[in-house]
Amino acid sequence: MTRIPGMAGGAGSSNVIARPATPAEVVSWDSLIASNPGGGEVWMGESYLTLKRDEGRYLVRHLIVDRTAKPSIAVGVLAKRVPLLGEWWHLPAGPDGEDIESVIEAAEAVGRLARKHDAFLVKIEPRLAVAAYPDAAREIRSRGFVDTVRVIPNPSTVLVKVSTDAEPGTEQADMELLASLGKKARNAITRAARDGIVVTRAAATNEECAALYRLLQETAEGRFVLRSEQYYREFWQRFQRSGDGQVFLAHRDGELVAGAFAMGLGQKTTYKDGASVRAKSGYGASHALQWEVLRWANERGATVHDLCGAPPAGRVDDKTHPLHGVGQFKRSFSAEITDYPGAFDLPVKPRAFALWTKLGDRVMRRLSLLRWKDPYY
């Protein structure tokens, strides 16, 4: 049998151990996630995990990675059972860690636990910046991980600093935050206000959710796959009920011209969904919308807002990249693009993993679209 690094007796295995969270730890789950080295990932928060569980097609596992010389790390896991093969485990936007070695050790510890639970692979999406760890992908692969398809939609992104010296939510904080943005964004925000664009933080009612979904449909138009309106409505309403999300709508002369949804946990907020009309009446609305999101993030006490998706830094000026236009818009707020190492699978059971990559993954994707009219991941 092929030995997978880190699965048995690997480096650090005696010092880094994954275990199920206790009931008390599950109750305070979001606080534990927020205390992780990276400042917390909303994708591992309770709202996201329970949303995916309540869809009926995911299992949720709350894990703690205990480390001898460092604080423990909370790890949220989404799992699916595959007939004949066992479970695969996904660590959305994780695991966290102070550096690349800490991330790998945590992932390997989860892998050892996963094997005991009849899992055949563990999928990770570490959020360490490539600029700080240029060899991260190579180091991850050297420990037995293999490249895989991402699930969380921001392998490259734009991060906007939203913390201010002034007290969050004050006029002075707004002034400092606006001054920190790029000149193009500041000008567009100012013009939008002058042109009568009004942005509100809306209640996630069925009517408002339906309006935002219609905008998403108009923006998608075959360029990307949308899930059902019911899925988005439940997502937005659940996060807003828990205080972890907010719907934003922009109007001009009473007409809805743009909308967005953002969510947050701990030190981070994240832009998830957004759309705007293509008519000239909507010019500047997207900048005004994101400005209100940034103000909301500052008021929450966040330090950074993730604009969630951009071309890789090496292709920022490549007009053929599908995210070129989106990237130019987001970089008007903050010029730097942050690249992450990518997504990786740790084959916990090599034979089952080989069958999965050869046939199982393709079959399950197709079945999900046919049976549920929904992407598998």
Short mmCIF file of C-alpha atoms in Angstrom, two decimals:
data_model
loop_
_atom_site.label_atom_id
_atom_site.label_comp_id
_atom_site.label_asym_id
_atom_site.label_seq_id
_atom_site.Cartn_x
_atom_site.Cartn_y
_atom_site.Cartn_z
CA MET A 1 0.00 0.00 0.00
CA THR A 2 1.34 3.43 -0.91
CA ARG A 3 2.16 5.59 2.08
CA ILE A 4 0.86 9.14 1.91
CA PRO A 5 3.09 11.72 3.68
CA GLY A 6 1.64 12.85 6.99
CA MET A 7 -0.83 9.96 7.20
CA ALA A 8 1.11 7.81 9.62
CA GLY A 9 4.15 8.86 11.53
CA GLY A 10 4.73 11.89 9.31
CA ALA A 11 6.55 15.02 10.44
CA GLY A 12 4.82 16.70 13.35
CA SER A 13 2.19 13.96 13.71
CA SER A 14 2.79 13.61 17.46
CA ASN A 15 2.60 17.36 18.08
CA VAL A 16 -0.37 18.28 15.87
CA ILE A 17 -3.57 16.29 16.37
CA ALA A 18 -7.06 16.86 14.95
CA ARG A 19 -10.10 15.92 17.01
CA PRO A 20 -13.85 16.56 16.97
CA ALA A 21 -14.84 19.79 18.74
CA THR A 22 -16.55 19.45 22.10
CA PRO A 23 -20.20 20.57 22.44
CA ALA A 24 -19.01 23.71 24.26
CA GLU A 25 -16.60 24.49 21.41
CA VAL A 26 -19.34 24.06 18.82
CA VAL A 27 -21.56 26.53 20.71
CA SER A 28 -18.81 29.16 20.48
CA TRP A 29 -17.73 28.13 16.99
CA ASP A 30 -17.61 31.54 15.30
CA SER A 31 -15.47 32.94 18.11
CA LEU A 32 -13.02 30.08 17.68
CA ILE A 33 -12.86 30.62 13.91
CA ALA A 34 -12.31 34.35 14.46
CA SER A 35 -9.41 33.51 16.79
CA ASN A 36 -7.57 31.51 14.13
CA PRO A 37 -4.18 32.83 12.93
CA GLY A 38 -5.67 34.31 9.75
CA GLY A 39 -8.30 36.31 11.62
CA GLY A 40 -11.21 34.09 10.67
CA GLU A 41 -12.80 32.83 7.45
CA VAL A 42 -16.55 33.25 7.00
CA TRP A 43 -16.49 30.14 4.79
CA MET A 44 -15.76 28.09 7.94
CA GLY A 45 -18.27 29.96 10.10
CA GLU A 46 -21.42 28.41 11.52
CA SER A 47 -23.78 30.22 9.13
CA TYR A 48 -22.07 28.81 6.04
CA LEU A 49 -21.58 25.31 7.45
CA THR A 50 -25.18 24.95 8.60
CA LEU A 51 -26.50 26.39 5.34
CA LYS A 52 -24.68 23.71 3.38
CA ARG A 53 -25.76 21.02 5.86
CA ASP A 54 -29.40 22.04 5.67
CA GLU A 55 -29.34 21.68 1.89
CA GLY A 56 -29.38 17.98 2.71
CA ARG A 57 -26.34 17.01 0.65
CA TYR A 58 -23.47 17.83 3.00
CA LEU A 59 -22.28 16.55 6.34
CA VAL A 60 -20.66 19.06 8.68
CA ARG A 61 -17.77 18.35 11.01
CA HIS A 62 -16.42 20.81 13.57
CA LEU A 63 -12.78 19.98 14.25
CA ILE A 64 -10.07 21.32 16.51
CA VAL A 65 -6.40 20.95 15.61
CA ASP A 66 -4.44 20.88 18.86
CA ARG A 67 -0.79 21.91 18.71
CA THR A 68 1.73 21.43 21.51
CA ALA A 69 3.54 24.77 21.27
CA LYS A 70 0.86 26.93 19.61
CA PRO A 71 -2.83 27.79 20.09
CA SER A 72 -5.35 25.33 18.67
CA ILE A 73 -6.94 25.94 15.27
CA ALA A 74 -10.66 25.56 14.56
CA VAL A 75 -11.41 23.82 11.26
CA GLY A 76 -14.83 23.60 9.64
CA VAL A 77 -15.33 20.64 7.31
CA LEU A 78 -17.96 20.03 4.66
CA ALA A 79 -18.18 16.35 3.74
CA LYS A 80 -20.01 14.29 1.15
CA ARG A 81 -20.41 10.54 1.01
CA VAL A 82 -19.70 8.80 -2.29
CA PRO A 83 -21.09 5.28 -2.79
CA LEU A 84 -18.40 2.58 -2.59
CA LEU A 85 -15.58 5.09 -1.95
CA GLY A 86 -16.37 6.73 1.38
CA GLU A 87 -16.37 10.44 2.21
CA TRP A 88 -14.46 13.38 0.82
CA TRP A 89 -13.76 16.29 3.14
CA HIS A 90 -13.52 19.93 2.10
CA LEU A 91 -11.86 22.60 4.24
CA PRO A 92 -13.35 25.77 2.67
CA ALA A 93 -10.72 28.54 2.55
CA GLY A 94 -8.57 26.60 4.96
CA PRO A 95 -6.98 25.41 7.05
CA ASP A 96 -5.56 28.50 8.74
CA GLY A 97 -2.01 28.73 10.01
CA GLU A 98 0.74 31.21 10.86
CA ASP A 99 2.89 30.00 7.95
CA ILE A 100 3.01 27.37 5.23
CA GLU A 101 4.36 24.66 7.55
CA SER A 102 1.57 25.28 10.07
CA VAL A 103 -1.03 25.02 7.31
CA ILE A 104 0.41 21.75 5.98
CA GLU A 105 0.68 20.24 9.46
CA ALA A 106 -2.95 21.14 10.22
CA ALA A 107 -4.11 19.65 6.90
CA GLU A 108 -2.14 16.46 7.50
CA ALA A 109 -3.63 16.17 11.00
CA VAL A 110 -7.13 16.48 9.53
CA GLY A 111 -6.13 13.85 6.96
CA ARG A 112 -5.20 11.38 9.68
CA LEU A 113 -8.54 11.93 11.39
CA ALA A 114 -10.39 11.74 8.06
CA ARG A 115 -8.97 8.31 7.39
CA LYS A 116 -10.46 7.06 10.65
CA HIS A 117 -13.84 8.34 9.46
CA ASP A 118 -13.66 6.45 6.15
CA ALA A 119 -12.74 9.52 4.08
CA PHE A 120 -10.64 9.02 0.95
CA LEU A 121 -9.53 12.61 0.33
CA VAL A 122 -9.20 15.97 2.06
CA LYS A 123 -9.56 19.10 -0.09
CA ILE A 124 -7.79 22.27 1.14
CA GLU A 125 -7.71 25.90 -0.07
CA PRO A 126 -5.08 27.67 2.08
CA ARG A 127 -5.29 31.45 2.34
CA LEU A 128 -1.59 32.31 2.57
CA ALA A 129 -0.46 34.98 0.12
CA VAL A 130 1.90 33.76 -2.60
CA ALA A 131 3.78 37.05 -2.32
CA ALA A 132 4.82 36.05 1.21
CA TYR A 133 5.25 32.35 0.41
CA PRO A 134 6.28 32.09 -3.26
CA ASP A 135 7.08 28.38 -2.99
CA ALA A 136 3.87 27.48 -1.12
CA ALA A 137 2.35 25.38 -3.91
CA ARG A 138 5.58 23.44 -4.43
CA GLU A 139 5.91 22.79 -0.70
CA ILE A 140 2.31 21.59 -0.47
CA ARG A 141 2.77 19.23 -3.41
CA SER A 142 6.00 17.88 -1.90
CA ARG A 143 3.96 16.57 1.04
CA GLY A 144 1.70 14.40 -1.11
CA PHE A 145 -1.02 16.89 -2.05
CA VAL A 146 -2.14 17.20 -5.68
CA ASP A 147 -3.69 20.12 -7.54
CA THR A 148 -7.47 20.11 -7.80
CA VAL A 149 -10.41 22.29 -8.83
CA ARG A 150 -11.19 25.17 -6.45
CA VAL A 151 -14.55 25.45 -4.71
CA ILE A 152 -14.36 28.83 -2.95
CA PRO A 153 -14.32 31.45 -5.73
CA ASN A 154 -11.26 33.60 -5.05
CA PRO A 155 -7.90 31.95 -5.83
CA SER A 156 -6.79 35.51 -6.61
CA THR A 157 -8.45 38.56 -5.13
CA VAL A 158 -8.24 42.20 -4.10
CA LEU A 159 -8.10 42.95 -0.38
CA VAL A 160 -9.09 46.42 0.84
CA LYS A 161 -7.91 47.69 4.21
CA VAL A 162 -10.98 48.97 6.07
CA SER A 163 -9.65 49.62 9.57
CA THR A 164 -9.15 53.28 10.50
CA ASP A 165 -7.49 55.23 13.29
CA ALA A 166 -10.80 56.96 13.97
CA GLU A 167 -13.57 55.14 15.80
CA PRO A 168 -15.42 52.81 13.37
CA GLY A 169 -18.69 54.18 12.02
CA THR A 170 -17.87 57.85 12.62
CA GLU A 171 -17.67 60.62 10.03
CA GLN A 172 -13.92 60.82 10.61
CA ALA A 173 -13.62 57.08 9.92
CA ASP A 174 -15.52 57.58 6.65
CA MET A 175 -13.12 60.36 5.65
CA GLU A 176 -10.05 58.22 6.44
CA LEU A 177 -11.47 55.22 4.63
CA LEU A 178 -12.40 57.18 1.53
CA ALA A 179 -8.97 58.83 1.43
CA SER A 180 -7.31 55.40 1.50
CA LEU A 181 -9.02 54.25 -1.70
CA GLY A 182 -7.65 54.66 -5.22
CA LYS A 183 -8.29 57.95 -7.02
CA LYS A 184 -10.55 56.36 -9.63
CA ALA A 185 -12.78 54.83 -6.96
CA ARG A 186 -12.98 58.10 -5.01
CA ASN A 187 -13.97 60.02 -8.12
CA ALA A 188 -16.62 57.46 -9.08
CA ILE A 189 -18.08 57.45 -5.56
CA THR A 190 -18.27 61.24 -5.53
CA ARG A 191 -19.84 61.36 -8.98
CA ALA A 192 -22.42 58.70 -8.08
CA ALA A 193 -23.56 60.77 -5.11
CA ARG A 194 -23.77 63.88 -7.31
CA ASP A 195 -25.77 61.95 -9.94
CA GLY A 196 -28.35 60.86 -7.42
CA ILE A 197 -27.28 57.25 -6.76
CA VAL A 198 -28.67 56.28 -3.35
CA VAL A 199 -27.41 53.13 -1.64
CA THR A 200 -29.32 51.51 1.21
CA ARG A 201 -28.76 48.56 3.49
CA ALA A 202 -31.87 46.56 2.76
CA ALA A 203 -33.74 43.95 4.73
CA ALA A 204 -33.42 40.54 3.07
CA THR A 205 -37.15 40.23 2.43
CA ASN A 206 -38.44 37.88 -0.25
CA GLU A 207 -39.15 40.89 -2.47
CA GLU A 208 -35.70 42.45 -2.10
CA CYS A 209 -34.00 39.10 -2.59
CA ALA A 210 -36.03 38.53 -5.75
CA ALA A 211 -34.98 41.94 -7.07
CA LEU A 212 -31.31 41.24 -6.40
CA TYR A 213 -31.59 37.82 -8.01
CA ARG A 214 -33.07 39.35 -11.17
CA LEU A 215 -30.03 41.61 -11.39
CA LEU A 216 -27.77 38.57 -11.04
CA GLN A 217 -29.61 36.83 -13.85
CA GLU A 218 -29.16 39.85 -16.12
CA THR A 219 -25.46 39.99 -15.34
CA ALA A 220 -24.91 36.24 -15.77
CA GLU A 221 -26.54 35.85 -19.21
CA GLY A 222 -24.71 32.60 -19.89
CA ARG A 223 -21.34 33.87 -18.65
CA PHE A 224 -21.50 31.98 -15.38
CA VAL A 225 -23.82 29.46 -13.71
CA LEU A 226 -26.36 30.67 -11.18
CA ARG A 227 -27.90 28.45 -8.56
CA SER A 228 -31.64 28.64 -7.95
CA GLU A 229 -33.33 31.75 -6.60
CA GLN A 230 -34.34 29.72 -3.55
CA TYR A 231 -30.69 28.93 -2.79
CA TYR A 232 -29.63 32.58 -2.92
CA ARG A 233 -32.65 33.74 -0.94
CA GLU A 234 -31.99 31.23 1.83
CA PHE A 235 -28.28 32.15 1.82
CA TRP A 236 -28.89 35.90 2.11
CA GLN A 237 -31.70 35.62 4.64
CA ARG A 238 -29.85 33.15 6.86
CA PHE A 239 -26.71 35.28 7.01
CA GLN A 240 -28.65 38.45 7.63
CA ARG A 241 -30.65 36.82 10.44
CA SER A 242 -27.44 35.76 12.18
CA GLY A 243 -25.90 39.22 11.78
CA ASP A 244 -23.19 37.86 9.48
CA GLY A 245 -24.45 39.31 6.20
CA GLN A 246 -26.12 42.32 4.58
CA VAL A 247 -28.01 43.09 1.37
CA PHE A 248 -27.13 46.40 -0.32
CA LEU A 249 -29.25 48.05 -3.03
CA ALA A 250 -28.50 51.10 -5.17
CA HIS A 251 -31.30 53.18 -6.74
CA ARG A 252 -31.38 56.15 -9.08
CA ASP A 253 -34.65 58.05 -9.40
CA GLY A 254 -36.39 55.12 -7.72
CA GLU A 255 -35.00 52.57 -10.19
CA LEU A 256 -32.89 49.68 -8.91
CA VAL A 257 -29.56 49.90 -10.73
CA ALA A 258 -27.23 47.73 -8.63
CA GLY A 259 -27.22 45.30 -5.74
CA ALA A 260 -24.77 43.34 -3.65
CA PHE A 261 -24.50 40.95 -0.74
CA ALA A 262 -21.59 40.91 1.71
CA MET A 263 -20.81 38.75 4.71
CA GLY A 264 -18.26 38.74 7.49
CA LEU A 265 -16.71 36.97 10.43
CA GLY A 266 -13.99 38.15 12.79
CA GLN A 267 -11.52 40.56 11.23
CA LYS A 268 -12.69 39.94 7.65
CA THR A 269 -15.66 40.77 5.48
CA THR A 270 -16.26 39.33 2.02
CA TYR A 271 -18.15 40.49 -1.05
CA LYS A 272 -20.10 37.49 -2.31
CA ASP A 273 -22.77 38.43 -4.89
CA GLY A 274 -23.30 41.55 -6.93
CA ALA A 275 -24.77 42.87 -10.15
CA SER A 276 -25.74 46.10 -11.89
CA VAL A 277 -27.76 47.21 -14.90
CA ARG A 278 -25.79 47.89 -18.05
CA ALA A 279 -27.61 51.08 -18.95
CA LYS A 280 -25.94 54.48 -18.49
CA SER A 281 -28.38 55.18 -15.68
CA GLY A 282 -26.33 52.80 -13.56
CA TYR A 283 -22.96 54.48 -14.08
CA GLY A 284 -21.07 54.76 -10.81
CA ALA A 285 -23.60 52.62 -8.94
CA SER A 286 -21.21 49.72 -8.44
CA HIS A 287 -18.58 52.00 -6.90
CA ALA A 288 -21.18 53.62 -4.66
CA LEU A 289 -22.44 50.19 -3.67
CA GLN A 290 -19.00 48.93 -2.73
CA TRP A 291 -18.35 52.14 -0.80
CA GLU A 292 -21.35 51.39 1.40
CA VAL A 293 -20.10 47.81 1.85
CA LEU A 294 -16.71 49.16 2.97
CA ARG A 295 -18.42 51.49 5.45
CA TRP A 296 -20.41 48.53 6.78
CA ALA A 297 -17.20 46.50 7.13
CA ASN A 298 -15.53 49.34 9.05
CA GLU A 299 -18.51 49.65 11.37
CA ARG A 300 -18.27 45.92 12.15
CA GLY A 301 -14.68 46.40 13.27
CA ALA A 302 -13.20 44.46 10.37
CA THR A 303 -9.63 45.14 9.31
CA VAL A 304 -9.86 43.90 5.72
CA HIS A 305 -12.56 43.44 3.08
CA ASP A 306 -12.18 40.78 0.39
CA LEU A 307 -13.58 41.83 -2.99
CA CYS A 308 -13.62 38.11 -3.83
CA GLY A 309 -12.13 37.39 -7.21
CA ALA A 310 -9.65 38.91 -9.67
CA PRO A 311 -7.24 37.77 -12.38
CA PRO A 312 -3.89 36.46 -11.10
CA ALA A 313 -1.32 39.20 -10.50
CA GLY A 314 0.69 37.97 -13.49
CA ARG A 315 -2.28 38.50 -15.83
CA VAL A 316 -3.64 41.75 -14.47
CA ASP A 317 -3.25 43.52 -17.84
CA ASP A 318 -4.32 40.55 -19.97
CA LYS A 319 -7.54 41.64 -21.65
CA THR A 320 -8.30 38.06 -22.68
CA HIS A 321 -8.68 36.93 -19.08
CA PRO A 322 -12.40 36.48 -18.23
CA LEU A 323 -11.99 38.54 -15.05
CA HIS A 324 -10.05 41.38 -16.65
CA GLY A 325 -12.88 43.93 -16.47
CA VAL A 326 -13.88 42.85 -12.98
CA GLY A 327 -10.26 43.08 -11.90
CA GLN A 328 -9.90 46.62 -13.22
CA PHE A 329 -12.99 47.67 -11.28
CA LYS A 330 -11.82 46.10 -8.04
CA ARG A 331 -8.29 47.44 -8.39
CA SER A 332 -9.69 50.95 -8.48
CA PHE A 333 -10.23 50.48 -4.72
CA SER A 334 -6.86 48.89 -3.98
CA ALA A 335 -4.27 48.21 -6.66
CA GLU A 336 -2.61 45.08 -5.27
CA ILE A 337 -3.82 41.62 -6.22
CA THR A 338 -3.36 38.83 -3.68
CA ASP A 339 -2.74 35.37 -5.12
CA TYR A 340 -3.26 32.21 -3.07
CA PRO A 341 -1.44 28.90 -3.73
CA GLY A 342 -4.50 27.14 -5.13
CA ALA A 343 -6.65 24.16 -4.18
CA PHE A 344 -5.20 20.76 -3.34
CA ASP A 345 -6.39 17.24 -2.56
CA LEU A 346 -4.68 15.02 -0.02
CA PRO A 347 -5.30 11.39 -1.09
CA VAL A 348 -6.13 9.71 2.21
CA LYS A 349 -6.92 6.36 0.57
CA PRO A 350 -4.89 6.13 -2.67
CA ARG A 351 -6.97 3.47 -4.46
CA ALA A 352 -10.29 5.16 -3.77
CA PHE A 353 -8.77 8.51 -4.68
CA ALA A 354 -7.50 7.14 -8.00
CA LEU A 355 -10.97 5.85 -8.86
CA TRP A 356 -12.48 9.19 -7.86
CA THR A 357 -10.18 11.22 -10.09
CA LYS A 358 -10.57 8.81 -13.00
CA LEU A 359 -14.34 8.47 -12.94
CA GLY A 360 -16.15 9.29 -9.69
CA ASP A 361 -15.81 13.07 -9.72
CA ARG A 362 -17.15 13.35 -13.28
CA VAL A 363 -20.06 11.01 -12.56
CA MET A 364 -21.11 12.84 -9.38
CA ARG A 365 -20.96 16.25 -11.08
CA ARG A 366 -23.17 15.02 -13.90
CA LEU A 367 -25.61 13.33 -11.51
CA SER A 368 -25.93 16.50 -9.43
CA LEU A 369 -26.84 18.58 -12.47
CA LEU A 370 -29.33 15.99 -13.72
CA ARG A 371 -31.01 15.22 -10.40
CA TRP A 372 -30.86 18.53 -8.53
CA LYS A 373 -30.16 21.01 -11.36
CA ASP A 374 -27.32 22.27 -9.19
CA PRO A 375 -23.50 22.18 -9.27
CA TYR A 376 -22.01 19.36 -7.23
CA TYR A 377 -19.59 21.58 -5.32
#
